[in-house]
mmCIF file of C-alpha atoms and ligand atoms in Angstrom:
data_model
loop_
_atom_site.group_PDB
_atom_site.id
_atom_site.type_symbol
_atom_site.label_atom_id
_atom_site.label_comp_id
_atom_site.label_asym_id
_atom_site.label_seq_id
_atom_site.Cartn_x
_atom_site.Cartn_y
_atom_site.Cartn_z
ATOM 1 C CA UNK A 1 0.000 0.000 0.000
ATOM 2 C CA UNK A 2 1.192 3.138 -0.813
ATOM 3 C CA UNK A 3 -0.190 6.718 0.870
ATOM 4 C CA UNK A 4 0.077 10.304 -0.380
ATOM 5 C CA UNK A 5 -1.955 13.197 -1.243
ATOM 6 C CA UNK A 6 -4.908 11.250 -0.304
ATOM 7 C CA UNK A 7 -4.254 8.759 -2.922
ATOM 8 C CA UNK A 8 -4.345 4.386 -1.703
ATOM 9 C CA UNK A 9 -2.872 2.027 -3.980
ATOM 10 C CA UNK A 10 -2.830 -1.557 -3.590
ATOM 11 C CA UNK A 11 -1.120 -4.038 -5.596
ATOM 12 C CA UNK A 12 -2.483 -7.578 -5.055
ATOM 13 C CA UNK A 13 0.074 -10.403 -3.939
ATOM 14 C CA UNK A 14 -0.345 -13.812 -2.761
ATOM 15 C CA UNK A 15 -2.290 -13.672 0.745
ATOM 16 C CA UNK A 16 -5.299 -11.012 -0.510
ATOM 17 C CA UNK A 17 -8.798 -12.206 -0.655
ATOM 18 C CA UNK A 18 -11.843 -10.713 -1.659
ATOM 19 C CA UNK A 19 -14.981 -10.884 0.698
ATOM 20 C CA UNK A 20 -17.828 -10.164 -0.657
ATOM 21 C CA UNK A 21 -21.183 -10.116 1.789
ATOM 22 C CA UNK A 22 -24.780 -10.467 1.175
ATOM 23 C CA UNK A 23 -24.725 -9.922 -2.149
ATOM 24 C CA UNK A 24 -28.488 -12.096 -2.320
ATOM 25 C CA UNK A 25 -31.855 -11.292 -4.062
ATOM 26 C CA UNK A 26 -33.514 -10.093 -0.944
ATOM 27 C CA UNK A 27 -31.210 -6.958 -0.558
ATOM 28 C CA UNK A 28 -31.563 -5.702 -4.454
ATOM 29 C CA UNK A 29 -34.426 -3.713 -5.666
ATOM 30 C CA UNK A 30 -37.327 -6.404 -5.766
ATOM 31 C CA UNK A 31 -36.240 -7.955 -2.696
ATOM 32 C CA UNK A 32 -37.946 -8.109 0.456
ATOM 33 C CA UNK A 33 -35.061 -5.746 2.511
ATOM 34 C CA UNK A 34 -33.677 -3.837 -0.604
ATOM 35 C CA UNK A 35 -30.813 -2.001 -0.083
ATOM 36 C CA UNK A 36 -31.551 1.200 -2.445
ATOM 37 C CA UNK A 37 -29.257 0.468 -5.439
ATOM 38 C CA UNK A 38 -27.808 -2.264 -4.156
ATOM 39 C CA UNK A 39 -27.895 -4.075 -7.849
ATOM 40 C CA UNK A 40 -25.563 -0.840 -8.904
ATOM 41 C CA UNK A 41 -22.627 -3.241 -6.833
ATOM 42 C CA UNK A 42 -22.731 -6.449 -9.302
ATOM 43 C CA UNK A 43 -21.173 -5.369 -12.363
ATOM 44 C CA UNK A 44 -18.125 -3.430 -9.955
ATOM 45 C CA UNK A 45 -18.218 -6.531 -8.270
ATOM 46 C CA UNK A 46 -17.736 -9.097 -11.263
ATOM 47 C CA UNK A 47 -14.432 -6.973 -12.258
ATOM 48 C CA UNK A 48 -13.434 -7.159 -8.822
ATOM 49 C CA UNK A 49 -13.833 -11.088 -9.206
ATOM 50 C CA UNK A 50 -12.132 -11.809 -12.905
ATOM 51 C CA UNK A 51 -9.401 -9.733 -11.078
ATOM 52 C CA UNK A 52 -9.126 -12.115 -8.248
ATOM 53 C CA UNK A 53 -9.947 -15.303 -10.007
ATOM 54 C CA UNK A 54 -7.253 -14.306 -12.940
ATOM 55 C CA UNK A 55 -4.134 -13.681 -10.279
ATOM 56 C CA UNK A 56 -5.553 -17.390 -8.091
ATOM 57 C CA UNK A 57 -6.170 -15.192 -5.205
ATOM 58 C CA UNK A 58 -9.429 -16.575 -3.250
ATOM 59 C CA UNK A 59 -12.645 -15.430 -3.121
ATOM 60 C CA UNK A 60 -15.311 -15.642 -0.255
ATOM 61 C CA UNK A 61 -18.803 -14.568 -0.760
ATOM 62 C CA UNK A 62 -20.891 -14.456 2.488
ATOM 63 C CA UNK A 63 -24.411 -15.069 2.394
ATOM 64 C CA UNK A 64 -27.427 -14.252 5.371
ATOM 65 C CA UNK A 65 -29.174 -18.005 5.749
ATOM 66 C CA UNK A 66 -32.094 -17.734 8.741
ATOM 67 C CA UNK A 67 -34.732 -20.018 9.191
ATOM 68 C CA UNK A 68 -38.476 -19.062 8.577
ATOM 69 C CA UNK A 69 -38.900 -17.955 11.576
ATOM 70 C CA UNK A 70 -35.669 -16.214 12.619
ATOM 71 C CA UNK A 71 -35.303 -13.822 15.539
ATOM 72 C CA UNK A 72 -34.542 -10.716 13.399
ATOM 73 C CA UNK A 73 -37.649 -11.163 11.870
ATOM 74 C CA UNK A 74 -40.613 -8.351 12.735
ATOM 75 C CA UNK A 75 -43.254 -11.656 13.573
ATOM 76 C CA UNK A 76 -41.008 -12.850 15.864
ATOM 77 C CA UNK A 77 -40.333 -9.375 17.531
ATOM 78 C CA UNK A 78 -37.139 -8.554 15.545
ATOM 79 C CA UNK A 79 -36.595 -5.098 13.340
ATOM 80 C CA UNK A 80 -36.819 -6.802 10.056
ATOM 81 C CA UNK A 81 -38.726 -8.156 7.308
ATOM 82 C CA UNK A 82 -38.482 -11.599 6.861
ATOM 83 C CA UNK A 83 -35.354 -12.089 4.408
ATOM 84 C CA UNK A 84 -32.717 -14.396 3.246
ATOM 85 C CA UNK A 85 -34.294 -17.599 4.353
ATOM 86 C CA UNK A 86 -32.487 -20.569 3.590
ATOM 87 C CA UNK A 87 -32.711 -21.829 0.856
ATOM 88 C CA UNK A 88 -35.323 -19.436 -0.810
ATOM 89 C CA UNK A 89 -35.060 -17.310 -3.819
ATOM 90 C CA UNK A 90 -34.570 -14.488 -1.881
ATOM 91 C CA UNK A 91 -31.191 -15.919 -0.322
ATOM 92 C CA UNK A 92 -29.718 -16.682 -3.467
ATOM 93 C CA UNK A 93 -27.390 -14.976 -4.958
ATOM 94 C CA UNK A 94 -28.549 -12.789 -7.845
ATOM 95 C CA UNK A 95 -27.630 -14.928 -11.387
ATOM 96 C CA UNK A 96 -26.288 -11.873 -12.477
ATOM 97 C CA UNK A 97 -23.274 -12.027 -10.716
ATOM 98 C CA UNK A 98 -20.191 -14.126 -12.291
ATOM 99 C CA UNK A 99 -18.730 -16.783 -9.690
ATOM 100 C CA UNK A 100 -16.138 -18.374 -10.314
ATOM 101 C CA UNK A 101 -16.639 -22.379 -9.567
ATOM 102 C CA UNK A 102 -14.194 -22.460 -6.819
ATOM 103 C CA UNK A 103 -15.258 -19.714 -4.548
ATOM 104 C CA UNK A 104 -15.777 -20.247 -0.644
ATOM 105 C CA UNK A 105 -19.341 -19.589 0.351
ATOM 106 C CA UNK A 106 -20.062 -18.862 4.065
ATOM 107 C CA UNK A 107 -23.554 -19.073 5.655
ATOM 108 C CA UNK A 108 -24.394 -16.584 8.554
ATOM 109 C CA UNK A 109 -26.914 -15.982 10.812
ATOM 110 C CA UNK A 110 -28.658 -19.799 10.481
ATOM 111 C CA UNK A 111 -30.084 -20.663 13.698
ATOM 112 C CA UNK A 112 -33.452 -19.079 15.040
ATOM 113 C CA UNK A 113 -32.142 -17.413 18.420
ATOM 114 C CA UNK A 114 -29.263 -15.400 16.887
ATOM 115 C CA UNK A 115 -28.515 -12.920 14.815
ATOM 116 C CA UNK A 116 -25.143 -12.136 13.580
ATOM 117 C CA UNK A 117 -24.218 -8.869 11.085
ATOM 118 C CA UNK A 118 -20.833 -10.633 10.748
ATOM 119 C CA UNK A 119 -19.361 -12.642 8.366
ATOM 120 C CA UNK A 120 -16.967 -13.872 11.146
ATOM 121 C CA UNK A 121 -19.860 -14.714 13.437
ATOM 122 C CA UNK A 122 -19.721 -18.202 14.155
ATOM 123 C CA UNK A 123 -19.136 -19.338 10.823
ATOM 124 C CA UNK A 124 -15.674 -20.843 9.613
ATOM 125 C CA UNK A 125 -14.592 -17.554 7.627
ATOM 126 C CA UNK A 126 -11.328 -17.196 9.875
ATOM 127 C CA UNK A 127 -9.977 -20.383 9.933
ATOM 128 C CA UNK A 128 -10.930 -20.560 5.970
ATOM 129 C CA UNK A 129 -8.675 -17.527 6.157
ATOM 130 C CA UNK A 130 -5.447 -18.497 8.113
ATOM 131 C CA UNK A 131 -5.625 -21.787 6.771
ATOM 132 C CA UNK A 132 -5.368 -20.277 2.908
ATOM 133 C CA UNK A 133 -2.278 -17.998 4.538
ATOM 134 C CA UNK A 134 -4.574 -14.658 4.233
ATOM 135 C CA UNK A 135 -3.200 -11.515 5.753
ATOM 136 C CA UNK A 136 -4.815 -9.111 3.507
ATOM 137 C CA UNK A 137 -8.729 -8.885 2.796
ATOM 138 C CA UNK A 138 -10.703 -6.684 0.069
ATOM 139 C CA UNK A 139 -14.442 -6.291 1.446
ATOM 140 C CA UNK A 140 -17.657 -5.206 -0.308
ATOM 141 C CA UNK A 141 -21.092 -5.943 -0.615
ATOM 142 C CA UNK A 142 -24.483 -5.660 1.083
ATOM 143 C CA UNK A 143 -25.404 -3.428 3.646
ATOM 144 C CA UNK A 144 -23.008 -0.915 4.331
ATOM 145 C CA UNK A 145 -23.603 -0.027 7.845
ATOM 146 C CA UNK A 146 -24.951 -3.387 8.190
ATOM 147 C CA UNK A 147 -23.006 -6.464 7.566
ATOM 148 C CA UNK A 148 -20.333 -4.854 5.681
ATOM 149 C CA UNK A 149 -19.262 -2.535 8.781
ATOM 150 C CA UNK A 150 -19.301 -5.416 11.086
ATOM 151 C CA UNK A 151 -16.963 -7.936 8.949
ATOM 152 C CA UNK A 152 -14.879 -5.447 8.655
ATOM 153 C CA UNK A 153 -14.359 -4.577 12.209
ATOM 154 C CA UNK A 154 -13.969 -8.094 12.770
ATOM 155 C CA UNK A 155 -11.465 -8.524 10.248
ATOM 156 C CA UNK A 156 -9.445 -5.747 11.785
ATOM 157 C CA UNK A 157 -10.226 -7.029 15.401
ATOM 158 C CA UNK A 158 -8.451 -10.178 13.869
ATOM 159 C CA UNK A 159 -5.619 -8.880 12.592
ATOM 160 C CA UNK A 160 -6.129 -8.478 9.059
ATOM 161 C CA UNK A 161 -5.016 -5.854 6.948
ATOM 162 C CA UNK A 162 -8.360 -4.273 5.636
ATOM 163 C CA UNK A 163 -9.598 -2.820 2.585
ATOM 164 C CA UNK A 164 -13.249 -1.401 2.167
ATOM 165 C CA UNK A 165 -14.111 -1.396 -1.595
ATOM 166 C CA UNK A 166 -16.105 1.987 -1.682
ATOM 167 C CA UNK A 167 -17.562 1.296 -5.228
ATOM 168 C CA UNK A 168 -18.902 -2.274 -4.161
ATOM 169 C CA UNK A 169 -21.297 -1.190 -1.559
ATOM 170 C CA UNK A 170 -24.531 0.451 -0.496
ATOM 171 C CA UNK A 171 -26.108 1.435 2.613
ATOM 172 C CA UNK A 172 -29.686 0.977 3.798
ATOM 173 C CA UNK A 173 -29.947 4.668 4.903
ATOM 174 C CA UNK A 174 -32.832 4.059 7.100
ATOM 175 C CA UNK A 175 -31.176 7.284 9.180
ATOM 176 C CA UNK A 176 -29.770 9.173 5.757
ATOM 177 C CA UNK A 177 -25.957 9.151 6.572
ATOM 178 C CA UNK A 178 -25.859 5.799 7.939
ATOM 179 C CA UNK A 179 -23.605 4.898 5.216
ATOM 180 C CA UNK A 180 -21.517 7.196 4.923
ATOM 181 C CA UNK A 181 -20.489 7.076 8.539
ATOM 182 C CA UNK A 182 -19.959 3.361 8.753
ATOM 183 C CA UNK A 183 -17.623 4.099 6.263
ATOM 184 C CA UNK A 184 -16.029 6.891 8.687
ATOM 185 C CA UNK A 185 -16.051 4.519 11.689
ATOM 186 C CA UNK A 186 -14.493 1.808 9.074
ATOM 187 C CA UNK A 187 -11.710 4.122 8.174
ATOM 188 C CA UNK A 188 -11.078 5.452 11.539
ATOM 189 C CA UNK A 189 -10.743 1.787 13.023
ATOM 190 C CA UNK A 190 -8.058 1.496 10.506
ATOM 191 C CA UNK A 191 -9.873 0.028 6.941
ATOM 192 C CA UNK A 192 -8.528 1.601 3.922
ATOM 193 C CA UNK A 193 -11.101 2.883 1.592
ATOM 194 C CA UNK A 194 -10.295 1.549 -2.100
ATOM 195 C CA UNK A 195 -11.952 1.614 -5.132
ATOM 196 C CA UNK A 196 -11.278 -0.831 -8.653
ATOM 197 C CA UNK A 197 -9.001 1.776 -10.362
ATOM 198 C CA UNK A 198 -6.839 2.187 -7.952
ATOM 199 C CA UNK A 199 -5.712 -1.769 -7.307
ATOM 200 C CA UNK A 200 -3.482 -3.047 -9.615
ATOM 201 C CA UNK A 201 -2.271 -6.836 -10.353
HETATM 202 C C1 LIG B 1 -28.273 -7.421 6.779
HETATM 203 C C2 LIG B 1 -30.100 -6.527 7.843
HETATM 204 C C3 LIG B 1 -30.497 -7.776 8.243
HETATM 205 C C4 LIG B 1 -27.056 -7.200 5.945
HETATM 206 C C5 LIG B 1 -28.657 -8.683 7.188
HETATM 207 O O1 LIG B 1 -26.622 -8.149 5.250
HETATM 208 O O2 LIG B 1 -26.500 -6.073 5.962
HETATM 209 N N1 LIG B 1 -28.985 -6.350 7.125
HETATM 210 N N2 LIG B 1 -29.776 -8.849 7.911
HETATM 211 ZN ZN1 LIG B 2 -30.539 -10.860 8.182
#
């Protein structure tokens, strides 16, 4: 990484991985807990995976998996629509989007009594990580001040260096600058905001 006059570079080595999270049906327009433009993401998104896929650097897609009748859920006294249930359209991920056949996928948030924002949360995502020699991870997706913010605290918690993809995500807004101040509490923990141009192979 390289600083100066508010310019980031990265140049991707052996050890970066890209995490994307909850890119799924339910949070694009149509869904049943759209993120407003979230579908703007999946084109940024497929260049940031040819780039991955074309240097063998891995790729880990996250994806929000409740039961029917999970406790985030408004029925069952949560703050959300029902969403992502296993298994349903609305948890897969949009066809749109170009995997690769070898990427890690990494179910969150499955059992009834628990919710969990991150990607880390009781799911194998860090041991996945050490395992594959990762010190360096390149985080987008779905919802900014959501489940984006919180994998990437986690990943910095852990030790990882951190990138935030700014052109591969988009915020809920339910409060208008949610967003953009998960993005300032990302930065100030220590993420470094990147976007596609400025990464280089
Ligand atoms: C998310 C709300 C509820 C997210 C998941 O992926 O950001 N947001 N469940
Ligand atoms: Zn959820």
């Amino acid at each position: 990484m390289q600083t100066g006059a508010g310019r980031v570079t990265a140049k991707l080595a052996a050890g970066d991985a890209l995490i994307f999270v909850d890119v799924q049906n339910d949070f694009l327009p149509g869904g049943s807990l759209a993120v407003p433009a979230g579908n703007e993401i999946i084109p940024i998104l497929n260049r940031y995976i040819a780039l991955f896929h074309a240097y063998g650097l891995a790729i880990f897609a996250t994806r929000d998996w409740h039961p029917p009748d999970h406790c985030s859920f408004i029925e069952q006294g949560g703050r959300w629509p029902p969403h992502c249930i296993e298994a349903s359209p609305g948890a897969a991920f949009p066809a749109s989007l170009e995997f690769p056949c070898d990427i890690h996928i990494i179910s969150k948030a499955t059992t009834r009594e628990k919710d969990a924002y991150s990607g880390f949360a009781d799911t194998p995502l860090n041991a996945l990580l050490r395992s594959s020699g990762i010190g360096r991870v390149f985080i987008g997706g779905l919802a900014t001040e959501y489940c984006v913010l919180n994998t990437v605290k986690d990943a910095l918690q852990l030790g990882y260096e951190t990138f935030i993809l700014t052109d591969a995500v988009r915020a809920i807004n339910s409060s208008s600058d949610d967003g953009l101040h998960a993005l300032e509490e990302m930065e100030h923990l220590g993420a470094v905001p990147i976007h596609f141009e400025a990464i280089s192979a």
